[in-house]
Short mmCIF file of C-alpha atoms in Angstrom, two decimals:
data_model
loop_
_atom_site.label_atom_id
_atom_site.label_comp_id
_atom_site.label_asym_id
_atom_site.label_seq_id
_atom_site.Cartn_x
_atom_site.Cartn_y
_atom_site.Cartn_z
CA UNK A 23 25.26 -28.83 7.57
CA UNK A 24 24.94 -25.50 7.56
CA UNK A 25 24.47 -24.49 4.06
CA UNK A 26 20.56 -25.06 4.06
CA UNK A 27 20.37 -22.84 7.37
CA UNK A 28 22.63 -20.23 5.73
CA UNK A 29 20.53 -20.15 2.49
CA UNK A 30 17.12 -19.88 4.77
CA UNK A 31 18.87 -16.99 7.04
CA UNK A 32 19.83 -15.59 3.76
CA UNK A 33 16.45 -15.73 2.16
CA UNK A 34 14.39 -14.20 5.26
CA UNK A 35 16.70 -11.32 4.96
CA UNK A 36 16.24 -10.66 1.67
CA UNK A 37 12.33 -10.95 2.21
CA UNK A 38 12.88 -8.50 5.11
CA UNK A 39 14.44 -6.09 3.38
CA UNK A 40 12.06 -6.16 0.48
CA UNK A 41 9.29 -5.88 2.57
CA UNK A 42 10.51 -2.74 4.35
CA UNK A 43 11.84 -1.15 1.08
CA UNK A 44 8.75 -1.90 -1.14
CA UNK A 45 6.59 0.98 -0.14
CA UNK A 46 9.49 3.57 -0.96
CA UNK A 47 9.12 3.74 -5.04
CA UNK A 48 11.21 7.31 -4.59
CA UNK A 49 14.13 5.00 -4.25
CA UNK A 50 14.36 3.61 -7.96
CA UNK A 51 16.85 3.47 -10.79
CA UNK A 52 14.93 5.89 -12.78
CA UNK A 53 12.22 3.80 -14.07
CA UNK A 54 9.77 1.70 -12.36
CA UNK A 55 11.90 -0.98 -10.62
CA UNK A 56 12.90 0.20 -7.46
CA UNK A 57 16.06 -0.88 -5.20
CA UNK A 58 13.38 -3.04 -3.34
CA UNK A 59 12.86 -5.19 -6.52
CA UNK A 60 16.00 -6.37 -6.21
CA UNK A 61 15.65 -7.57 -3.01
CA UNK A 62 12.31 -8.79 -3.74
CA UNK A 63 13.74 -10.92 -6.85
CA UNK A 64 16.43 -12.38 -5.06
CA UNK A 65 14.03 -13.63 -2.49
CA UNK A 66 11.62 -15.36 -4.47
CA UNK A 67 14.47 -17.22 -6.36
CA UNK A 68 15.70 -18.24 -3.04
CA UNK A 69 12.51 -19.66 -1.94
CA UNK A 70 11.89 -21.23 -5.50
CA UNK A 71 10.81 -24.53 -3.84
CA UNK A 72 7.39 -22.50 -3.00
CA UNK A 73 6.60 -21.75 -6.68
CA UNK A 74 5.39 -24.88 -7.59
CA UNK A 75 2.97 -24.64 -4.88
CA UNK A 76 0.43 -23.06 -6.84
CA UNK A 77 -2.66 -21.24 -4.61
CA UNK A 78 -5.84 -20.62 -5.87
CA UNK A 79 -5.42 -16.74 -5.80
CA UNK A 80 -2.85 -17.03 -8.41
CA UNK A 81 -4.78 -18.69 -11.18
CA UNK A 82 -6.41 -15.38 -12.02
CA UNK A 83 -3.41 -13.53 -12.13
CA UNK A 84 -1.79 -16.14 -14.70
CA UNK A 85 -4.58 -16.06 -16.72
CA UNK A 86 -4.64 -12.42 -17.12
CA UNK A 87 -1.14 -12.26 -17.96
CA UNK A 88 -1.57 -12.99 -21.74
CA UNK A 89 -4.36 -10.68 -22.14
CA UNK A 90 -2.26 -7.93 -20.42
CA UNK A 91 0.88 -9.07 -22.48
CA UNK A 92 -1.20 -9.17 -26.01
CA UNK A 93 -2.78 -5.48 -25.14
CA UNK A 94 0.73 -4.16 -24.77
CA UNK A 95 2.05 -5.70 -27.92
CA UNK A 96 -0.50 -4.27 -30.07
CA UNK A 97 -0.20 -1.09 -28.19
CA UNK A 98 1.71 1.43 -31.08
CA UNK A 99 2.57 3.99 -28.06
CA UNK A 100 3.92 1.07 -26.15
CA UNK A 101 7.52 -0.38 -26.58
CA UNK A 102 9.89 -2.97 -24.83
CA UNK A 103 10.12 -1.10 -21.33
CA UNK A 104 6.12 -1.04 -20.99
CA UNK A 105 6.21 -5.15 -21.98
CA UNK A 106 8.93 -5.91 -19.69
CA UNK A 107 7.35 -3.68 -17.06
CA UNK A 108 3.95 -5.64 -17.72
CA UNK A 109 5.59 -9.19 -17.61
CA UNK A 110 7.14 -8.12 -13.84
CA UNK A 111 4.14 -6.74 -12.37
CA UNK A 112 1.26 -8.97 -13.83
CA UNK A 113 3.66 -12.04 -14.47
CA UNK A 114 5.75 -12.26 -11.28
CA UNK A 115 5.15 -9.28 -8.63
CA UNK A 116 1.23 -10.60 -8.43
CA UNK A 117 1.17 -13.88 -9.03
CA UNK A 118 4.48 -14.71 -7.38
CA UNK A 119 5.62 -12.13 -4.90
CA UNK A 120 3.95 -14.03 -2.06
CA UNK A 121 7.15 -16.61 -2.26
CA UNK A 122 9.60 -14.38 -0.98
CA UNK A 123 7.50 -13.80 2.29
CA UNK A 124 5.57 -17.00 3.22
CA UNK A 125 8.51 -18.41 5.35
CA UNK A 126 8.51 -15.12 7.38
CA UNK A 127 6.66 -15.20 10.84
CA UNK A 128 3.35 -13.62 10.62
CA UNK A 129 4.32 -11.18 13.61
CA UNK A 130 7.61 -10.01 11.73
CA UNK A 131 5.42 -9.03 8.61
CA UNK A 132 3.28 -7.05 10.47
CA UNK A 133 6.26 -5.53 12.67
CA UNK A 134 8.24 -4.63 9.38
CA UNK A 135 5.51 -3.34 7.35
CA UNK A 136 4.67 -0.87 10.73
CA UNK A 137 8.19 0.15 10.94
CA UNK A 138 8.37 0.95 7.06
CA UNK A 139 5.04 3.07 7.27
CA UNK A 140 6.93 4.70 10.39
CA UNK A 141 9.91 5.61 8.20
CA UNK A 142 7.64 6.93 5.52
CA UNK A 143 6.02 8.92 8.11
CA UNK A 144 8.81 10.52 9.41
CA UNK A 145 10.49 11.59 6.59
CA UNK A 146 7.36 12.98 5.10
CA UNK A 147 7.12 15.18 8.37
CA UNK A 148 10.66 16.49 7.96
CA UNK A 149 9.46 17.30 4.47
CA UNK A 150 6.31 18.88 5.41
CA UNK A 151 8.14 21.18 7.80
CA UNK A 152 11.36 21.97 5.34
CA UNK A 153 13.87 20.00 6.91
CA UNK A 154 14.25 17.49 4.14
CA UNK A 155 14.16 18.26 0.44
CA UNK A 156 12.29 16.10 -2.01
CA UNK A 157 14.14 12.94 -3.54
CA UNK A 158 14.66 11.79 -7.16
CA UNK A 159 11.69 12.51 -9.46
CA UNK A 160 9.13 13.16 -6.18
CA UNK A 161 7.15 16.17 -6.50
CA UNK A 162 6.53 17.74 -3.25
CA UNK A 163 4.46 20.84 -3.40
CA UNK A 164 5.39 23.89 -1.30
CA UNK A 165 2.72 26.17 -0.02
CA UNK A 166 3.32 29.75 1.49
CA UNK A 167 3.42 29.65 5.51
CA UNK A 168 6.25 27.33 6.29
CA UNK A 169 4.36 23.99 5.07
CA UNK A 170 5.00 21.84 2.06
CA UNK A 171 2.69 18.74 1.09
CA UNK A 172 5.34 16.09 1.35
CA UNK A 173 5.28 12.49 -0.13
CA UNK A 174 7.80 10.64 2.08
CA UNK A 175 9.32 8.21 0.13
CA UNK A 176 6.67 7.52 -2.03
CA UNK A 177 6.15 9.42 -5.70
CA UNK A 178 3.68 11.82 -4.66
CA UNK A 179 1.36 12.93 -2.02
CA UNK A 180 -1.61 10.63 -2.58
CA UNK A 181 0.73 7.82 -3.05
CA UNK A 182 1.88 8.56 0.60
CA UNK A 183 -1.75 8.25 1.86
CA UNK A 184 -2.44 5.19 -0.18
CA UNK A 185 0.76 3.44 1.27
CA UNK A 186 -0.12 4.60 5.00
CA UNK A 187 -3.71 4.14 4.95
CA UNK A 188 -3.83 0.15 5.04
CA UNK A 189 -0.92 0.08 7.84
CA UNK A 190 -3.45 1.89 10.53
CA UNK A 191 -4.97 -2.01 10.45
CA UNK A 192 -2.16 -3.53 11.49
CA UNK A 193 -1.68 -1.31 14.62
CA UNK A 194 -4.01 -3.60 16.98
CA UNK A 195 -1.00 -6.56 16.19
CA UNK A 196 1.13 -4.80 18.54
CA UNK A 197 1.71 -6.28 21.97
CA UNK A 198 2.52 -2.93 24.10
CA UNK A 199 -0.03 -0.04 24.07
CA UNK A 200 2.72 2.53 24.58
CA UNK A 201 3.87 1.57 21.12
CA UNK A 202 0.44 1.26 19.64
CA UNK A 203 0.05 4.85 20.42
CA UNK A 204 3.36 5.88 19.31
CA UNK A 205 2.78 4.30 16.04
CA UNK A 206 -0.77 5.48 15.41
CA UNK A 207 0.83 9.18 16.32
CA UNK A 208 3.47 9.23 13.72
CA UNK A 209 1.19 7.60 11.04
CA UNK A 210 -1.45 10.17 11.57
CA UNK A 211 0.99 12.93 11.17
CA UNK A 212 2.43 11.80 8.35
CA UNK A 213 -1.11 11.39 6.75
CA UNK A 214 -1.34 14.93 7.60
CA UNK A 215 1.40 16.22 6.18
CA UNK A 216 0.24 15.06 2.71
CA UNK A 217 -2.41 17.46 2.85
CA UNK A 218 -4.33 15.08 0.55
CA UNK A 219 -8.20 14.74 0.11
CA UNK A 220 -7.73 10.93 -0.07
CA UNK A 221 -7.07 11.16 3.53
CA UNK A 222 -10.86 10.41 3.85
CA UNK A 223 -10.04 6.85 2.87
CA UNK A 224 -7.72 6.65 5.76
CA UNK A 225 -10.55 7.37 8.45
CA UNK A 226 -12.28 3.70 8.45
CA UNK A 227 -9.01 2.15 9.31
CA UNK A 228 -8.58 4.71 12.31
CA UNK A 229 -12.10 3.60 13.63
CA UNK A 230 -11.37 0.49 13.26
CA UNK A 231 -8.07 0.27 14.98
CA UNK A 232 -9.68 2.53 17.86
CA UNK A 233 -12.57 -0.17 17.84
CA UNK A 234 -10.12 -2.86 18.75
CA UNK A 235 -8.14 -0.70 20.97
CA UNK A 236 -9.29 -2.31 24.64
CA UNK A 237 -8.09 1.23 26.50
CA UNK A 238 -9.98 3.40 24.01
CA UNK A 239 -10.13 6.05 26.46
CA UNK A 240 -6.69 6.43 27.54
CA UNK A 241 -5.39 5.34 23.62
CA UNK A 242 -7.37 8.34 22.58
CA UNK A 243 -6.07 10.53 25.64
CA UNK A 244 -2.37 9.66 25.37
CA UNK A 245 -2.64 10.61 21.53
CA UNK A 246 -3.56 14.31 22.44
CA UNK A 247 -1.02 14.58 24.85
CA UNK A 248 1.80 13.22 22.75
CA UNK A 249 0.66 15.35 20.07
CA UNK A 250 0.71 18.34 21.94
CA UNK A 251 4.18 17.55 23.32
CA UNK A 252 5.89 16.60 19.71
CA UNK A 253 4.28 20.27 18.51
CA UNK A 254 5.50 21.98 21.55
CA UNK A 255 9.00 20.33 21.54
CA UNK A 256 9.37 21.23 17.76
CA UNK A 257 8.00 24.75 17.87
CA UNK A 258 8.10 25.90 21.42
CA UNK A 259 5.04 26.98 23.77
CA UNK A 260 4.25 30.17 21.53
CA UNK A 261 4.50 28.02 18.56
CA UNK A 262 2.00 26.35 18.91
CA UNK A 263 -0.67 28.72 17.87
CA UNK A 264 1.23 29.70 15.19
CA UNK A 265 1.64 26.18 13.84
CA UNK A 266 -1.89 25.52 14.30
CA UNK A 267 -2.97 28.81 12.29
CA UNK A 268 -0.41 28.05 9.26
CA UNK A 269 -1.65 24.46 9.10
CA UNK A 270 -5.46 25.44 9.07
CA UNK A 271 -4.68 27.78 6.66
CA UNK A 272 -3.17 25.24 3.97
CA UNK A 273 -5.88 22.86 4.80
CA UNK A 274 -8.25 25.89 4.08
CA UNK A 275 -6.55 26.31 0.80
CA UNK A 276 -6.72 22.77 -0.23
CA UNK A 277 -10.64 22.80 0.83
CA UNK A 278 -11.27 25.62 -1.45
CA UNK A 279 -10.19 23.51 -4.54
CA UNK A 280 -12.31 20.31 -3.67
CA UNK A 281 -14.74 21.31 -6.11
CA UNK A 282 -12.48 21.63 -8.95
CA UNK A 283 -10.59 18.75 -7.94
CA UNK A 284 -13.78 16.77 -8.13
CA UNK A 285 -14.84 18.16 -11.37
CA UNK A 286 -11.52 17.12 -12.87
CA UNK A 287 -11.56 13.77 -11.79
CA UNK A 288 -15.39 13.12 -12.98
CA UNK A 289 -14.27 14.75 -16.44
CA UNK A 290 -10.97 11.96 -16.25
CA UNK A 291 -13.92 9.03 -15.32
CA UNK A 292 -16.21 10.28 -18.09
CA UNK A 293 -13.14 10.35 -20.64
CA UNK A 294 -11.95 6.94 -19.50
CA UNK A 295 -15.64 5.09 -19.54
CA UNK A 296 -15.96 6.65 -22.90
CA UNK A 297 -13.43 4.48 -24.13
CA UNK A 298 -14.51 1.36 -22.12
CA UNK A 299 -16.62 -0.08 -24.85
CA UNK A 300 -13.80 -0.55 -27.16
CA UNK A 301 -11.58 -2.89 -24.33
CA UNK A 302 -14.21 -5.66 -24.49
CA UNK A 303 -11.73 -8.05 -25.08
CA UNK A 304 -7.97 -6.36 -25.18
CA UNK A 305 -7.00 -3.18 -23.75
CA UNK A 306 -4.81 -0.32 -25.05
CA UNK A 307 -1.50 -1.39 -23.28
CA UNK A 308 -0.20 1.08 -20.44
CA UNK A 309 1.10 3.83 -23.04
CA UNK A 310 -1.90 3.69 -24.90
CA UNK A 311 -4.61 4.11 -22.45
CA UNK A 312 -2.27 7.14 -21.26
CA UNK A 313 -2.25 8.53 -24.64
CA UNK A 314 -6.15 8.43 -24.95
CA UNK A 315 -7.36 9.85 -21.60
CA UNK A 316 -4.12 12.91 -21.44
CA UNK A 317 -5.39 13.55 -25.58
CA UNK A 318 -8.51 14.94 -23.68
CA UNK A 319 -7.77 15.86 -20.40
CA UNK A 320 -4.04 16.60 -20.43
CA UNK A 321 -3.82 14.18 -17.48
CA UNK A 322 -4.38 10.47 -16.78
CA UNK A 323 -7.22 8.60 -14.86
CA UNK A 324 -6.84 8.64 -11.47
CA UNK A 325 -9.00 5.73 -10.52
CA UNK A 326 -6.73 2.57 -10.18
CA UNK A 327 -9.29 -0.06 -11.78
CA UNK A 328 -10.16 1.85 -14.68
CA UNK A 329 -6.54 2.21 -15.50
CA UNK A 330 -6.23 -1.59 -15.11
CA UNK A 331 -9.28 -1.89 -17.30
CA UNK A 332 -8.35 0.25 -20.16
CA UNK A 333 -4.87 -1.10 -20.39
CA UNK A 334 -5.30 -4.62 -20.30
CA UNK A 335 -9.04 -4.88 -21.30
CA UNK A 336 -12.15 -5.85 -19.22
CA UNK A 337 -11.36 -9.69 -19.22
CA UNK A 338 -7.82 -9.14 -17.75
CA UNK A 339 -8.89 -6.66 -15.27
CA UNK A 340 -11.87 -9.05 -14.25
CA UNK A 341 -9.22 -11.73 -13.38
CA UNK A 342 -7.29 -9.44 -11.65
CA UNK A 343 -9.97 -8.15 -9.44
CA UNK A 344 -11.23 -11.89 -8.62
CA UNK A 345 -7.73 -12.65 -7.59
CA UNK A 346 -7.54 -9.51 -5.22
CA UNK A 347 -11.06 -10.61 -3.76
CA UNK A 348 -9.95 -14.16 -3.40
CA UNK A 349 -7.04 -13.17 -0.81
CA UNK A 350 -9.71 -11.31 1.06
CA UNK A 351 -12.05 -14.18 1.10
CA UNK A 352 -9.35 -16.73 2.16
CA UNK A 353 -8.03 -14.52 4.96
CA UNK A 354 -11.22 -14.12 6.44
CA UNK A 355 -12.05 -17.59 5.93
CA UNK A 356 -8.73 -18.37 7.54
CA UNK A 357 -9.68 -16.17 10.72
CA UNK A 358 -6.99 -13.49 9.62
CA UNK A 359 -9.44 -10.67 10.20
CA UNK A 360 -6.99 -7.91 10.46
CA UNK A 361 -5.06 -9.14 7.42
CA UNK A 362 -8.49 -9.10 5.23
CA UNK A 363 -8.96 -5.26 6.26
CA UNK A 364 -5.44 -4.31 5.63
CA UNK A 365 -5.79 -5.54 2.03
CA UNK A 366 -9.29 -4.37 1.93
CA UNK A 367 -7.97 -0.58 2.77
CA UNK A 368 -5.27 -1.00 -0.02
CA UNK A 369 -7.86 -1.65 -2.53
CA UNK A 370 -10.15 1.34 -1.30
CA UNK A 371 -7.13 3.46 -1.32
CA UNK A 372 -6.28 2.59 -4.75
CA UNK A 373 -9.40 4.33 -5.78
CA UNK A 374 -7.62 7.44 -6.17
CA UNK A 375 -4.54 6.18 -7.71
CA UNK A 376 -3.13 5.85 -11.09
CA UNK A 377 -2.59 2.33 -12.45
CA UNK A 378 1.35 2.71 -12.08
CA UNK A 379 3.44 -0.55 -13.23
CA UNK A 380 5.16 -0.21 -9.94
CA UNK A 381 5.42 -2.72 -7.36
CA UNK A 382 4.32 -0.62 -4.20
CA UNK A 383 0.75 -0.98 -5.66
CA UNK A 384 0.62 -4.69 -5.12
CA UNK A 385 2.47 -4.94 -1.75
CA UNK A 386 -0.47 -5.59 0.47
CA UNK A 387 -2.07 -8.21 -2.25
CA UNK A 388 1.52 -10.39 -1.97
CA UNK A 389 1.51 -9.92 1.88
CA UNK A 390 -1.94 -11.03 2.12
CA UNK A 391 -1.10 -13.90 -0.19
CA UNK A 392 1.93 -14.78 1.74
CA UNK A 393 -0.16 -14.98 4.99
CA UNK A 394 -2.93 -16.79 3.17
CA UNK A 395 -0.71 -19.22 1.94
CA UNK A 396 1.17 -19.91 5.35
CA UNK A 397 -1.81 -20.51 7.24
CA UNK A 398 -3.53 -22.69 4.40
CA UNK A 399 -0.28 -24.76 3.98
CA UNK A 400 0.17 -25.67 7.63
CA UNK A 401 -3.52 -25.68 9.35
CA UNK A 402 -7.02 -26.71 8.00
CA UNK A 403 -9.04 -23.61 7.52
CA UNK A 404 -11.66 -25.18 10.26
CA UNK A 405 -8.68 -24.93 12.77
CA UNK A 406 -6.85 -21.89 12.50
CA UNK A 407 -6.56 -19.72 15.37
CA UNK A 408 -7.07 -15.71 14.99
CA UNK A 409 -3.70 -14.52 14.37
CA UNK A 410 -4.52 -10.58 15.13
CA UNK A 411 -7.10 -10.70 18.17
CA UNK A 412 -6.02 -7.37 20.17
CA UNK A 413 -4.25 -7.26 22.64
CA UNK A 414 -2.43 -9.97 20.81
CA UNK A 415 -0.36 -12.35 23.09
CA UNK A 416 2.80 -14.32 22.30
CA UNK A 417 0.71 -17.53 22.31
CA UNK A 418 -1.06 -16.40 19.67
CA UNK A 419 1.49 -15.54 17.71
CA UNK A 420 3.77 -18.38 18.57
CA UNK A 421 1.09 -20.61 16.85
CA UNK A 422 1.94 -18.89 13.32
CA UNK A 423 5.91 -18.83 13.85
#
């Protein structure tokens, strides 16, 4: 009698652990298979009966898989590891990763994602202040003046920004105003610790969150007060000005490199576009795409979408982008506006990232797919109530538990 209940509890535990750990790619086994993937695979397999419930957004991902596989097979620079990674990301995580989370209550999904983001931010703050070291194959950049560009539990600073940016869109789902203020403050500090130019992509999410905050003036005031209190507690009264001076000096140094950075990225995009005419059917494969771009620039393309096109070919990339768009459209159709905005913010953040065969880049897509599948399997689209209408009530959440 207790066996089905125990299996269900175990599945939800594994899914919750995977959801919390997926934004932490620094916790890996030396390859793109991370600690979180162990929990993700187990959670999907334990929810195997959901695999036969095919969702519309899965179809483009499944159709793209053979094209990615063929591109990798024909890639002389590739190997068995790249092939396995392609099968895992494009054949398992993107089309079936949602299966792990579909039975979790929407409230739990949002809270776990935010808890993970807060943890990532706190570690980034510790690294930026010099209290915590870099982890594994991370690259934390040290500057003079006592600050470092922190990566949290991500691989690099820009991936930290990409991971935290969409989470701002989930803050309105928290019921208590004090909790919303605290979470936003920690996420903002985590974003600042990256000292990345890609933080500009977090601005729309911040504005969205403030727009949906019913007590905007008090909210902003509390943010300022708590920020000052936090700074004074860590640096002391006399150290506030010194902290501001050191941080502003670091920002100025980063801004001085903006022009060079833009020119460098434009050069990468130009080289990548020159190869685009050769991938109208199949791509170069992940290793082949990297080899061709880096041969001219000593770097890889820092635009996720161009990387996908070069690796898998234009048809495969178009199918993947279609699947992502179907997730966003379906969420909006089912009145899950905050989830849709969360996925859109993630897609925007990917613009400045390299296409990696790592599952954390697909997290908001599989989370959005899980919520879309949950509401579409239970309630017709025209009858679905908005899940996240700030400030949220327990009654609203109870309709989706």
